[in-house]
Tab-separated table of N, CA and C in Angstrom:
chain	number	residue	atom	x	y	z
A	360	UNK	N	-7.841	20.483	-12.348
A	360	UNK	CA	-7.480	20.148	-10.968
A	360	UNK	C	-6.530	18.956	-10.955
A	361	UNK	N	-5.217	19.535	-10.060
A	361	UNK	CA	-4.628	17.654	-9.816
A	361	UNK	C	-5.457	17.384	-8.700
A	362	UNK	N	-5.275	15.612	-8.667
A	362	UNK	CA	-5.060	15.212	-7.566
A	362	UNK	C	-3.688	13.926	-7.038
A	363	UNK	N	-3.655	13.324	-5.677
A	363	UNK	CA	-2.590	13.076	-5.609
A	363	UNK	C	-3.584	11.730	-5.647
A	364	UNK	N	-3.483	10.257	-5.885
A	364	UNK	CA	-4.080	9.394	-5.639
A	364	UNK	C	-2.977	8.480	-5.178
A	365	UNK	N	-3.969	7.729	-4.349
A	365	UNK	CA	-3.298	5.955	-3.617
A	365	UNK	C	-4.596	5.049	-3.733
A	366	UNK	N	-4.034	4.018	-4.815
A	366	UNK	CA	-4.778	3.092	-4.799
A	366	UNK	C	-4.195	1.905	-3.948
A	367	UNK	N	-4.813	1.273	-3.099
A	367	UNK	CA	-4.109	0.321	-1.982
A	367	UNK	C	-5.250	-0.914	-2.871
A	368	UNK	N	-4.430	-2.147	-3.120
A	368	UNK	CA	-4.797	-3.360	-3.728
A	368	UNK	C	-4.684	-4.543	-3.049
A	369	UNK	N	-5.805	-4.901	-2.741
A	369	UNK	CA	-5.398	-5.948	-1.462
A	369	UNK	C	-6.042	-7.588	-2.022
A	370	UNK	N	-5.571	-8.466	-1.634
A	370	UNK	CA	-5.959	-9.956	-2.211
A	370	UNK	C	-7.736	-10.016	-0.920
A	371	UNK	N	-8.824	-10.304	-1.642
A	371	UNK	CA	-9.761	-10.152	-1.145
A	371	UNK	C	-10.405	-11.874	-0.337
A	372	UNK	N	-10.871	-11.300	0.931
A	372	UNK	CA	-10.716	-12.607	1.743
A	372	UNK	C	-11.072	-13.824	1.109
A	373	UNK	N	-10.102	-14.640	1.577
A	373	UNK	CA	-10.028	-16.547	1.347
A	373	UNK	C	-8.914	-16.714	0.621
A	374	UNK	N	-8.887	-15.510	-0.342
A	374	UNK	CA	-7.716	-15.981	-1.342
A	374	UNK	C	-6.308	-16.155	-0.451
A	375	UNK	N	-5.524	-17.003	-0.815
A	375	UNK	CA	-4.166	-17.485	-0.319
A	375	UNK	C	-3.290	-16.671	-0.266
A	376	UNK	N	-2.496	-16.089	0.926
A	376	UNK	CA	-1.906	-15.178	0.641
A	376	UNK	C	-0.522	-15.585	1.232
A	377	UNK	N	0.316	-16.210	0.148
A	377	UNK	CA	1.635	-17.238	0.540
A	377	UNK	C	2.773	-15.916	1.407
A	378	UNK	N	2.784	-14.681	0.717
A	378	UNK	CA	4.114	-13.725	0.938
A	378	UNK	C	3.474	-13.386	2.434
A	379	UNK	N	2.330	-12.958	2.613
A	379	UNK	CA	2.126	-12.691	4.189
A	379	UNK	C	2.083	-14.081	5.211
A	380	UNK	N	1.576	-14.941	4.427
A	380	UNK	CA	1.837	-16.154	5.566
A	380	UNK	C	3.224	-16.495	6.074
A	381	UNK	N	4.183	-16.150	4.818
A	381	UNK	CA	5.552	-16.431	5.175
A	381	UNK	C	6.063	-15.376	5.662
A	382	UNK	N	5.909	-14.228	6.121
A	382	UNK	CA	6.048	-13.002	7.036
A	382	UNK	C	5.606	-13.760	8.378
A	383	UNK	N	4.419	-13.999	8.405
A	383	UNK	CA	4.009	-14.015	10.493
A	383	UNK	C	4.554	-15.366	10.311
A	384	UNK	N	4.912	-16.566	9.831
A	384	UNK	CA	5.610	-17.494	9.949
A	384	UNK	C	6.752	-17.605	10.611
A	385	UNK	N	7.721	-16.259	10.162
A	385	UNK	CA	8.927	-15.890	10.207
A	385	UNK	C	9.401	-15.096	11.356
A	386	UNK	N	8.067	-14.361	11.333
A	386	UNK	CA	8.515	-13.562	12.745
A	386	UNK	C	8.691	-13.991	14.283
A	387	UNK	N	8.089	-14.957	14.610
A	387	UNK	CA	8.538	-15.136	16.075
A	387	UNK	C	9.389	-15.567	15.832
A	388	UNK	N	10.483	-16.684	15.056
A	388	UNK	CA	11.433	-16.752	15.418
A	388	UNK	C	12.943	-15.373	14.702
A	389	UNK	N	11.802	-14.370	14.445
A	389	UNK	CA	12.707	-13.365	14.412
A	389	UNK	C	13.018	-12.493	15.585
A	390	UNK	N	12.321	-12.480	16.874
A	390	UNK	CA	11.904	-12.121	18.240
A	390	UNK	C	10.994	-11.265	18.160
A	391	UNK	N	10.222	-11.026	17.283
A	391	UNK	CA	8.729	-10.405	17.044
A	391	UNK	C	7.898	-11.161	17.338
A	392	UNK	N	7.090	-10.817	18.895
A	392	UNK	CA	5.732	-11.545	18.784
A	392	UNK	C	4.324	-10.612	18.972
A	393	UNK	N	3.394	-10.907	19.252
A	393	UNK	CA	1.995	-10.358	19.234
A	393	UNK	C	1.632	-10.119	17.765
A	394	UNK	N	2.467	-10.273	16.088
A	394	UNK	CA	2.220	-10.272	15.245
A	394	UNK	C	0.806	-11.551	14.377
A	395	UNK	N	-0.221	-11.106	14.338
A	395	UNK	CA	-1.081	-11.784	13.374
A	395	UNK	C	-1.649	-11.458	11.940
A	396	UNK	N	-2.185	-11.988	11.260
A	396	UNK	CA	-3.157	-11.686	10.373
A	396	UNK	C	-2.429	-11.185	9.452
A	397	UNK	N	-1.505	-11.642	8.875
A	397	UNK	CA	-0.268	-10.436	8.410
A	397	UNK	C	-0.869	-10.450	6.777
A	398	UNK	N	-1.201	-9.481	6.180
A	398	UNK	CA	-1.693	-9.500	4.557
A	398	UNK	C	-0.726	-8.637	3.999
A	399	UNK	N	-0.408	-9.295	2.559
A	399	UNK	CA	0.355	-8.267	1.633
A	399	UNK	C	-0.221	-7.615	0.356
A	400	UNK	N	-0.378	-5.968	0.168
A	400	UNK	CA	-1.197	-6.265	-1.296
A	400	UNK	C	0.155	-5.415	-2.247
A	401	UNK	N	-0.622	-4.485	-3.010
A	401	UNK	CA	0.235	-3.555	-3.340
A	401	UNK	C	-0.100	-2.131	-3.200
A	402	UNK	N	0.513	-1.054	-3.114
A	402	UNK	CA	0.066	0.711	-3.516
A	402	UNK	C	0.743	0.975	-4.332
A	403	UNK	N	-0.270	1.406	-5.292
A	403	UNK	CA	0.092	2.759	-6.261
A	403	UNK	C	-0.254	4.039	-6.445
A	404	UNK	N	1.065	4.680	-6.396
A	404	UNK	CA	0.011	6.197	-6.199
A	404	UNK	C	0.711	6.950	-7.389
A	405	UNK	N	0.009	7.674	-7.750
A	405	UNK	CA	0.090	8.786	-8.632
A	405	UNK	C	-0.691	9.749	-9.182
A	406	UNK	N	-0.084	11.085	-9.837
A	406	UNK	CA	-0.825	11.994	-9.416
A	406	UNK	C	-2.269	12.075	-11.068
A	407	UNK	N	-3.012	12.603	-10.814
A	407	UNK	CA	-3.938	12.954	-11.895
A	407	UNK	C	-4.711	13.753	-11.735
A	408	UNK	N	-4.886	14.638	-13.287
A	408	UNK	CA	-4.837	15.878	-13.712
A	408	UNK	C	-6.920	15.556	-14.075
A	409	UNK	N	-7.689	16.125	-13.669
A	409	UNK	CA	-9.216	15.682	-14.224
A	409	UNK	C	-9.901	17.466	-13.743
A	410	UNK	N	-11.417	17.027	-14.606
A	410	UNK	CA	-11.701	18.803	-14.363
A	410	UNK	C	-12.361	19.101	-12.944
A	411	UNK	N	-12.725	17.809	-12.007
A	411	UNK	CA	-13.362	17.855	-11.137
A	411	UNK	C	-13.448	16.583	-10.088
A	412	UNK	N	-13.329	16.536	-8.743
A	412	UNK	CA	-13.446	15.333	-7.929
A	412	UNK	C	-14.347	14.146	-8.916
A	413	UNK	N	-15.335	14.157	-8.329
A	413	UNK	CA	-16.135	13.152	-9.356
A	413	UNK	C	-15.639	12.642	-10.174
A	414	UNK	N	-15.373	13.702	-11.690
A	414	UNK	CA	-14.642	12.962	-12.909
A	414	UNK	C	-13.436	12.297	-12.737
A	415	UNK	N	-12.557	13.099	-11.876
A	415	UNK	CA	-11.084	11.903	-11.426
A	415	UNK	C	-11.818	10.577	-10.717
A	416	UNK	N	-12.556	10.697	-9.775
A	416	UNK	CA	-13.091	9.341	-8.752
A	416	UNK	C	-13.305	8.152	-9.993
A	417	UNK	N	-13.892	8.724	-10.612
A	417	UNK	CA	-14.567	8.574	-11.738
A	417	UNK	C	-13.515	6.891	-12.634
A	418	UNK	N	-12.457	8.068	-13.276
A	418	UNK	CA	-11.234	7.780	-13.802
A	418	UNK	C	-10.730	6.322	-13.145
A	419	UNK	N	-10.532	6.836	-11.978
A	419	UNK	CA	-9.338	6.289	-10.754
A	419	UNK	C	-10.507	4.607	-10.372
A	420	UNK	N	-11.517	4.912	-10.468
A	420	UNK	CA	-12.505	3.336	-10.057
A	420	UNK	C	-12.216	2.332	-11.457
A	421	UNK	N	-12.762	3.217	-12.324
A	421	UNK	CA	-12.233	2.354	-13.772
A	421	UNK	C	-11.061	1.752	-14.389
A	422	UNK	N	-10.096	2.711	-13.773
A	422	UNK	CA	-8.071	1.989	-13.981
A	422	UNK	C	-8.542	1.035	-12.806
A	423	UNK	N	-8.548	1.277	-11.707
A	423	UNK	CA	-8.633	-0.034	-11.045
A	423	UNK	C	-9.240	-1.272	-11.412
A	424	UNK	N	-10.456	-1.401	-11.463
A	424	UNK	CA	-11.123	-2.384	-12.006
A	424	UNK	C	-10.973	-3.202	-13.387
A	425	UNK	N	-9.846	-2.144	-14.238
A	425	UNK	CA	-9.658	-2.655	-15.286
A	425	UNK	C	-8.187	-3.239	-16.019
A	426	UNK	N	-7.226	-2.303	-14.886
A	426	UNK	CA	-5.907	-2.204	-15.239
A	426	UNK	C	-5.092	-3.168	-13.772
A	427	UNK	N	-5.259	-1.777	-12.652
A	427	UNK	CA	-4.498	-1.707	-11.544
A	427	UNK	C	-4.492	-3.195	-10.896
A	428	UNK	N	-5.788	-4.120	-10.871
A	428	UNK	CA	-6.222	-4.821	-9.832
A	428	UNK	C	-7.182	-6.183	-10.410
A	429	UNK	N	-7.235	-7.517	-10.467
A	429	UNK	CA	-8.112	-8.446	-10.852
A	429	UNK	C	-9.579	-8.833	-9.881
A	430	UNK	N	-10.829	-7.962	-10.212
A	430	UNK	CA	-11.538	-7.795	-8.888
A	430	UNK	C	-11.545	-9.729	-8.639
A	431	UNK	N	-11.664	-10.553	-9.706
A	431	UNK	CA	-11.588	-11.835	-8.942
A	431	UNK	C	-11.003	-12.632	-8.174
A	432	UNK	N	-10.130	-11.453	-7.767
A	432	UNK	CA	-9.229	-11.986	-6.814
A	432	UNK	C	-8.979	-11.036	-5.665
A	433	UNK	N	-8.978	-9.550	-6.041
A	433	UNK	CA	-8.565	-8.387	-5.335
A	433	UNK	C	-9.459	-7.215	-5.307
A	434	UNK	N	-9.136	-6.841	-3.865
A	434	UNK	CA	-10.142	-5.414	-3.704
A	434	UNK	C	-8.963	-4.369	-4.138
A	435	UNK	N	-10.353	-3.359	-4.099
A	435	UNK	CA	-9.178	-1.951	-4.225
A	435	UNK	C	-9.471	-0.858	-3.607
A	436	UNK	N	-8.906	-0.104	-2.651
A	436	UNK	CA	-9.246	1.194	-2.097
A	436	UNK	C	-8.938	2.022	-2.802
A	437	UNK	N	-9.766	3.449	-3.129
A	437	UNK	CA	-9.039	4.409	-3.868
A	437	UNK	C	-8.968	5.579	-2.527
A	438	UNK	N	-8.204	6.506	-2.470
A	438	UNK	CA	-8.051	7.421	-1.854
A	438	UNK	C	-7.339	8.923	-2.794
A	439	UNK	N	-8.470	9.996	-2.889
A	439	UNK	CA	-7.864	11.199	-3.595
A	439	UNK	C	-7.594	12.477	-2.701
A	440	UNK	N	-6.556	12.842	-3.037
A	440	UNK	CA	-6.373	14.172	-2.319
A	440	UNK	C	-6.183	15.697	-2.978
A	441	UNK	N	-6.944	16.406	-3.116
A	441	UNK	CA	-6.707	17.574	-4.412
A	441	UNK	C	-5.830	18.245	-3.946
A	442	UNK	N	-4.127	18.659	-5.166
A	442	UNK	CA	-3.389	19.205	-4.523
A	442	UNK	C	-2.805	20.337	-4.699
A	443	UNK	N	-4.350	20.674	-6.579
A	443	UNK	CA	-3.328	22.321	-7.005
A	443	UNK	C	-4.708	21.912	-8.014
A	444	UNK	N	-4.832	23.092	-8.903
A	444	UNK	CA	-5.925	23.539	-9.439
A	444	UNK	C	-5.416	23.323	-11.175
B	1015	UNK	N	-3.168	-4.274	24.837
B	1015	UNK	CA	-3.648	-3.576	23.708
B	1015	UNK	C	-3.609	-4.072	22.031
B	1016	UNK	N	-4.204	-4.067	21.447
B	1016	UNK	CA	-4.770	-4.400	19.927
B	1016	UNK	C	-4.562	-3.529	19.229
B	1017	UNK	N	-3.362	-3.522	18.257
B	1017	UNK	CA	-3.328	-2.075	16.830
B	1017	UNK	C	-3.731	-2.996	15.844
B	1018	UNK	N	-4.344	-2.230	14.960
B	1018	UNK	CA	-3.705	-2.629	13.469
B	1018	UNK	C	-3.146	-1.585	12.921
B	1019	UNK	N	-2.206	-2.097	12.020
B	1019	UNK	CA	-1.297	-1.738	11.973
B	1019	UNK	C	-0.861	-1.770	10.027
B	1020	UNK	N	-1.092	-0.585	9.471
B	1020	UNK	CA	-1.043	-0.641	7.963
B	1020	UNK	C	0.803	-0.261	7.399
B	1021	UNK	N	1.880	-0.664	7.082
B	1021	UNK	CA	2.958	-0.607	7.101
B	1021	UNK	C	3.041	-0.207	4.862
B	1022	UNK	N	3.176	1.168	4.600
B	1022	UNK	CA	3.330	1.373	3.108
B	1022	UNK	C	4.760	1.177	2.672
B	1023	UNK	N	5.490	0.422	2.344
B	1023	UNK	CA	6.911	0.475	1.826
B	1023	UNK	C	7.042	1.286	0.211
B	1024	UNK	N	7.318	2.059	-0.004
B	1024	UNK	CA	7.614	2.981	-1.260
B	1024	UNK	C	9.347	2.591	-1.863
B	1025	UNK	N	9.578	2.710	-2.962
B	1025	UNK	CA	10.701	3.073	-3.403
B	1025	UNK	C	11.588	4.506	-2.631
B	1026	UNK	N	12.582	4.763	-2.511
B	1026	UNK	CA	13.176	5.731	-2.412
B	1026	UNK	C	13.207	6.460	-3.594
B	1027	UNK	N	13.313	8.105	-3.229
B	1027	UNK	CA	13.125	8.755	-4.718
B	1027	UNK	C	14.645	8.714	-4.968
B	1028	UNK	N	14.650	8.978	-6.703
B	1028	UNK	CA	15.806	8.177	-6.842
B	1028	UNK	C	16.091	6.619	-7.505
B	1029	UNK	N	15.656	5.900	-7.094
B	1029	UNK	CA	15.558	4.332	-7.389
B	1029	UNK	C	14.956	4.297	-8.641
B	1030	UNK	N	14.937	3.422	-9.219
B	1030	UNK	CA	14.532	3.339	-10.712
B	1030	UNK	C	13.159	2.447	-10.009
B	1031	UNK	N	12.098	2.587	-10.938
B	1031	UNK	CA	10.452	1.772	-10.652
B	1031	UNK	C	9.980	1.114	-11.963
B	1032	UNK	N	10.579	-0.010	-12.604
B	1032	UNK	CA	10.207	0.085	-13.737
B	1032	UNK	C	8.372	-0.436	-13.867
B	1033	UNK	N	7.999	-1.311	-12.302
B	1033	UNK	CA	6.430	-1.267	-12.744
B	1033	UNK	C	5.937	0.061	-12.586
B	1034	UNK	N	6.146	1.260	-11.794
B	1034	UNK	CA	5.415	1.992	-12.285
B	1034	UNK	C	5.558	3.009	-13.632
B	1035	UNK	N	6.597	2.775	-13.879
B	1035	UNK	CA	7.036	3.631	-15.690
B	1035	UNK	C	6.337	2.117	-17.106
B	1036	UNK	N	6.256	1.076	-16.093
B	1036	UNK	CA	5.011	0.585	-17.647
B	1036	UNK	C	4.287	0.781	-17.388
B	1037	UNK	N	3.242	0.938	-16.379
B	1037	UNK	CA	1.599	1.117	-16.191
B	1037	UNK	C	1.911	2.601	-16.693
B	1038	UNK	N	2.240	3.624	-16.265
B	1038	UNK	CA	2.613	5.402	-16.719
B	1038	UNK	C	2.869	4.809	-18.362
B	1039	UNK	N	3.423	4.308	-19.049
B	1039	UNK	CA	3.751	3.932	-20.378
B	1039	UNK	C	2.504	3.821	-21.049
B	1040	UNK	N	2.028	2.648	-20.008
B	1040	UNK	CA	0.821	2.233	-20.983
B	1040	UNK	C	-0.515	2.458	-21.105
B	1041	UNK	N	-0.701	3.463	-19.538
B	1041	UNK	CA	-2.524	4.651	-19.832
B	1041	UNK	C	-2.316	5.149	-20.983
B	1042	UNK	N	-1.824	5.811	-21.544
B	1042	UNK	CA	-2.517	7.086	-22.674
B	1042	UNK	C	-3.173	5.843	-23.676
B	1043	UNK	N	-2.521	5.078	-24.472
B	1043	UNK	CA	-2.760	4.072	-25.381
B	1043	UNK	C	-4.414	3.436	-24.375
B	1044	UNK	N	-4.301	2.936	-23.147
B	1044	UNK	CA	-5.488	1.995	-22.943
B	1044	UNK	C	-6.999	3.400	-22.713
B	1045	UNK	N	-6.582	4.542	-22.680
B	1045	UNK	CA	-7.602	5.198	-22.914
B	1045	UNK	C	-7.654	6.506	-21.731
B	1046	UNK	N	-6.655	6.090	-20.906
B	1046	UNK	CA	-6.065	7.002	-19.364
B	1046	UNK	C	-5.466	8.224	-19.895
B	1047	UNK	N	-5.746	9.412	-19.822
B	1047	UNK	CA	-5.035	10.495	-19.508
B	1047	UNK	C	-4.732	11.150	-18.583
B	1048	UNK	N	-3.672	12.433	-18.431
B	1048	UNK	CA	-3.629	12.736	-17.210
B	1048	UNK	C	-2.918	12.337	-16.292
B	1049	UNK	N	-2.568	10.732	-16.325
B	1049	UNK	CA	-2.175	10.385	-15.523
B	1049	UNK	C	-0.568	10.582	-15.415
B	1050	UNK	N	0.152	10.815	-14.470
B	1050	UNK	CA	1.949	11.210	-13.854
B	1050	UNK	C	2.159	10.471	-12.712
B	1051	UNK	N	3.715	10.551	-12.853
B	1051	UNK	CA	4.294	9.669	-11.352
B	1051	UNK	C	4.131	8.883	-10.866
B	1052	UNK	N	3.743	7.594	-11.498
B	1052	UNK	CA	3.181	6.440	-10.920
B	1052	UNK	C	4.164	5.602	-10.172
B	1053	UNK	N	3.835	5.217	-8.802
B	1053	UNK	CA	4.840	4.752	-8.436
B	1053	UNK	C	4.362	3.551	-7.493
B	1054	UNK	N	4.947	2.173	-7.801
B	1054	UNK	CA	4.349	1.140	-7.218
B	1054	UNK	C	5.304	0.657	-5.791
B	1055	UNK	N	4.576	0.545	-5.223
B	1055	UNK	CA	4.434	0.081	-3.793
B	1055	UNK	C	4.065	-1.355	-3.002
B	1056	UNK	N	4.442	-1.359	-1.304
B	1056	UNK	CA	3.842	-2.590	-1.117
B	1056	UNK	C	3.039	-2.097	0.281
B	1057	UNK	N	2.083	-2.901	0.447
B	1057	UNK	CA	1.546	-2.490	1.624
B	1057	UNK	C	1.222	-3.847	2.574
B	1058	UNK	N	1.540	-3.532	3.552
B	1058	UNK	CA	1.677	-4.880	4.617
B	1058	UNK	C	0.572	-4.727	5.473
B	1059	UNK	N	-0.422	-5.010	6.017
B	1059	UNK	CA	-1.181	-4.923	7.202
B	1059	UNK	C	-0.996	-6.084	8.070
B	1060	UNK	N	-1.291	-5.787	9.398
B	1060	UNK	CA	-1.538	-7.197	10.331
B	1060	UNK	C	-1.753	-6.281	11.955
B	1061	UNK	N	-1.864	-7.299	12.461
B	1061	UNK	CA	-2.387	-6.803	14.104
B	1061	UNK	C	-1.605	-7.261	14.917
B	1062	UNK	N	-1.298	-5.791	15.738
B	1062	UNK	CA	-0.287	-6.101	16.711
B	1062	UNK	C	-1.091	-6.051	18.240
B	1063	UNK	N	-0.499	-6.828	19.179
B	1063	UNK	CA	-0.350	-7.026	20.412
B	1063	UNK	C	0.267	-6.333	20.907
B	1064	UNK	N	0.651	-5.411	22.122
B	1064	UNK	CA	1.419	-4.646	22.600
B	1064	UNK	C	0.917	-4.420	23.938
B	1065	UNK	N	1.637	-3.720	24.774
B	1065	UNK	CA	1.709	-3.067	26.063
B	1065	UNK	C	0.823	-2.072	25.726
B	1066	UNK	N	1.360	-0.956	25.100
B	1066	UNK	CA	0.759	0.819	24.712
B	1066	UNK	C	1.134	0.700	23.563
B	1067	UNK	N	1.197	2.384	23.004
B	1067	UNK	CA	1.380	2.789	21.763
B	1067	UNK	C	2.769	2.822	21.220
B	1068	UNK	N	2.808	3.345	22.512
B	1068	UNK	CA	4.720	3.594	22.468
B	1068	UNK	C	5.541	2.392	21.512
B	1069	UNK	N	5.040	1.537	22.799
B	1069	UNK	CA	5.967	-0.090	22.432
B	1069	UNK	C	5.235	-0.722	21.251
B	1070	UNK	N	4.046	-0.330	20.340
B	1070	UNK	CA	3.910	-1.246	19.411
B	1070	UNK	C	4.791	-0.356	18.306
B	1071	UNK	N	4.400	1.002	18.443
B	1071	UNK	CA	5.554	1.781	17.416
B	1071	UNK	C	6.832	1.257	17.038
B	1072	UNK	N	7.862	1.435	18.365
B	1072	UNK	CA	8.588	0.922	18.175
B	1072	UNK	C	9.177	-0.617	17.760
B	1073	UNK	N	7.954	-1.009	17.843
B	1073	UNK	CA	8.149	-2.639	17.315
B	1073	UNK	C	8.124	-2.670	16.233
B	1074	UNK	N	6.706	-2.283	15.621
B	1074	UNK	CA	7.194	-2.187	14.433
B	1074	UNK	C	7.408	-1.461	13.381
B	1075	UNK	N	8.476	-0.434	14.137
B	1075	UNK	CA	9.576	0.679	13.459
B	1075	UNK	C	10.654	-0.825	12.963
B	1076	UNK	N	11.124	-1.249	14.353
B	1076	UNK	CA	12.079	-2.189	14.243
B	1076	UNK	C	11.855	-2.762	13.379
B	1077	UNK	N	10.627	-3.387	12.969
B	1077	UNK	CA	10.472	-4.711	12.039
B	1077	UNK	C	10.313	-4.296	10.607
B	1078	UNK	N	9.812	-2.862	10.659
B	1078	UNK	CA	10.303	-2.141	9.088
B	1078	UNK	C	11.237	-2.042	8.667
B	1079	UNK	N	12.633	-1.476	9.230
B	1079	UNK	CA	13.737	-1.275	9.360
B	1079	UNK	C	14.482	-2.513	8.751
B	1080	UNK	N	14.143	-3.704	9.535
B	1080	UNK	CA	15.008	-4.856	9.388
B	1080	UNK	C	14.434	-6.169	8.567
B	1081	UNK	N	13.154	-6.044	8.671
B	1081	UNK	CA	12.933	-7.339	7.808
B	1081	UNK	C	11.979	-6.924	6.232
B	1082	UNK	N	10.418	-5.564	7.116
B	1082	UNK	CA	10.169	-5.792	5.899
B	1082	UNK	C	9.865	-4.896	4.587
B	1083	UNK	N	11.439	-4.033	4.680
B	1083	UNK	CA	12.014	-3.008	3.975
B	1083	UNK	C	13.768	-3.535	3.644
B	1084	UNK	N	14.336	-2.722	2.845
B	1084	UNK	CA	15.182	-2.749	2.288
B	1084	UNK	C	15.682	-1.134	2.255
B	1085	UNK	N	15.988	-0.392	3.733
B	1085	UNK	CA	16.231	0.707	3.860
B	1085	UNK	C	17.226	1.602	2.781
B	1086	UNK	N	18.162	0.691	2.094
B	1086	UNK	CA	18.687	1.212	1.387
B	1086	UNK	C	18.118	2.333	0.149
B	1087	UNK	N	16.911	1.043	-0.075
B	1087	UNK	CA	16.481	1.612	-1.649
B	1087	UNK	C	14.491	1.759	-1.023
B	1088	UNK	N	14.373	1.987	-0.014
B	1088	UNK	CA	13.206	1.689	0.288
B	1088	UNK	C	12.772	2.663	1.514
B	1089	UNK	N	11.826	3.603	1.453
B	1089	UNK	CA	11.016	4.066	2.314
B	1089	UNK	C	9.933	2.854	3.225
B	1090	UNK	N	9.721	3.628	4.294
B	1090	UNK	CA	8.461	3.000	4.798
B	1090	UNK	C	7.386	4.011	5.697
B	1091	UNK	N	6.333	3.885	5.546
B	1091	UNK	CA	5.129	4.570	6.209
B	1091	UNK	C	4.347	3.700	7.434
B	1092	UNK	N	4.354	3.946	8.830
B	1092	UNK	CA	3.550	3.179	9.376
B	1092	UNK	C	2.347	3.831	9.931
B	1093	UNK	N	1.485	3.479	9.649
B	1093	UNK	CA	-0.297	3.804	10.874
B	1093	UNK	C	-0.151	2.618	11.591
B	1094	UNK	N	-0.998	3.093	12.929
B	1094	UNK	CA	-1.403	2.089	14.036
B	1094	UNK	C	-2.474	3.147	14.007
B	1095	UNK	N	-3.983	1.767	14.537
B	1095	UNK	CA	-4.925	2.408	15.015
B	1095	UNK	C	-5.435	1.085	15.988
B	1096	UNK	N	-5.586	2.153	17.153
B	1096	UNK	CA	-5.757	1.187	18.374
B	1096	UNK	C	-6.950	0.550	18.093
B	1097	UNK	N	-7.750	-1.326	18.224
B	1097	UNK	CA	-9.145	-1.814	17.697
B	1097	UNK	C	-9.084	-2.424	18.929
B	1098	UNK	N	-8.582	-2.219	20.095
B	1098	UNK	CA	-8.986	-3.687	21.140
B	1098	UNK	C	-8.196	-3.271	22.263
B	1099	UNK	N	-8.476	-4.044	23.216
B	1099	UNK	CA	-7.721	-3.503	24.779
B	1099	UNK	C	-6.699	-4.769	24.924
C-alpha cells in the first residue's frame, strides 16, 4: 500500500518563536490587521510504500521522533492518506 | 469573527528542494524504507479577526501572495476554520 503523508512540525508551547514573532510584528505596519498568535513550524510530506495503515503509522511516528523533529523542543502531527495499493 | 487560520507554503514543482533530497538521501542508511518524494515545507498558523469568511480569505490570500510566499518559486495552501464570533 502507498500512502501520501504530511508531517506538520511545530515548535511546542513556550519555546521562542523569533520567525513568527517577526511576522505579526511586521504586519500591521504592512496594512494587515486582526493578525495574532502567528507560529512558524515546518511540513514534510512524502509518499510511503508499507504493507498496512498501522505499519506505515507505525514507520511515520518513529522518523518523526527520531529524524523529522526534536520532541524537546517540537511537536509533530502526522497525517496519512492511502493512495494506491 | 475569529478564524484560525493554517497557511502551507510548498516549493513549486520544478524548484530544486535540497532539504528534502537529504532527508530522501538519508532514510534507507538510518533504517527507513519505502520512503519517496520528500518535500519540505513551511507552515504558518495564526488567528485572524475579520468581518466574514469572505474578507478573512481574501486577506489572507493577499498576505500569502505578498509577504509570506515567494510566488515565483513557491506554492501556498490556506484553511480557515471559524473558532469565535
Amino acid at each position: 500500500m502507498v500512502f501520501d503523508v504530511v508531517v506538520e512540525v511545530t515548535l511546542r508551547p513556550g519555546i521562542a518563536d523569533p520567525q513568527g514573532a517577526t511576522i505579526e510584528r511586521a504586519l500591521p505596519a504592512l496594512g494587515f490587521d486582526g493578525v495574532s498568535g502567528v507560529a512558524v513550524g515546518k511540513s514534510i510530506r512524502f509518499s510511503l510504500e508499507s504493507t498496512d495503515e498501522a505499519a506505515a503509522r507505525a514507520e511515520v511516528e518513529d522518523l518523526c521522533g527520531r529524524f523529522l523533529s526534536n520532541p524537546v523542543i517540537e511537536d509533530s502531527a502526522v497525517s496519512l492518506t492511502r493512495v494506491g495499493s
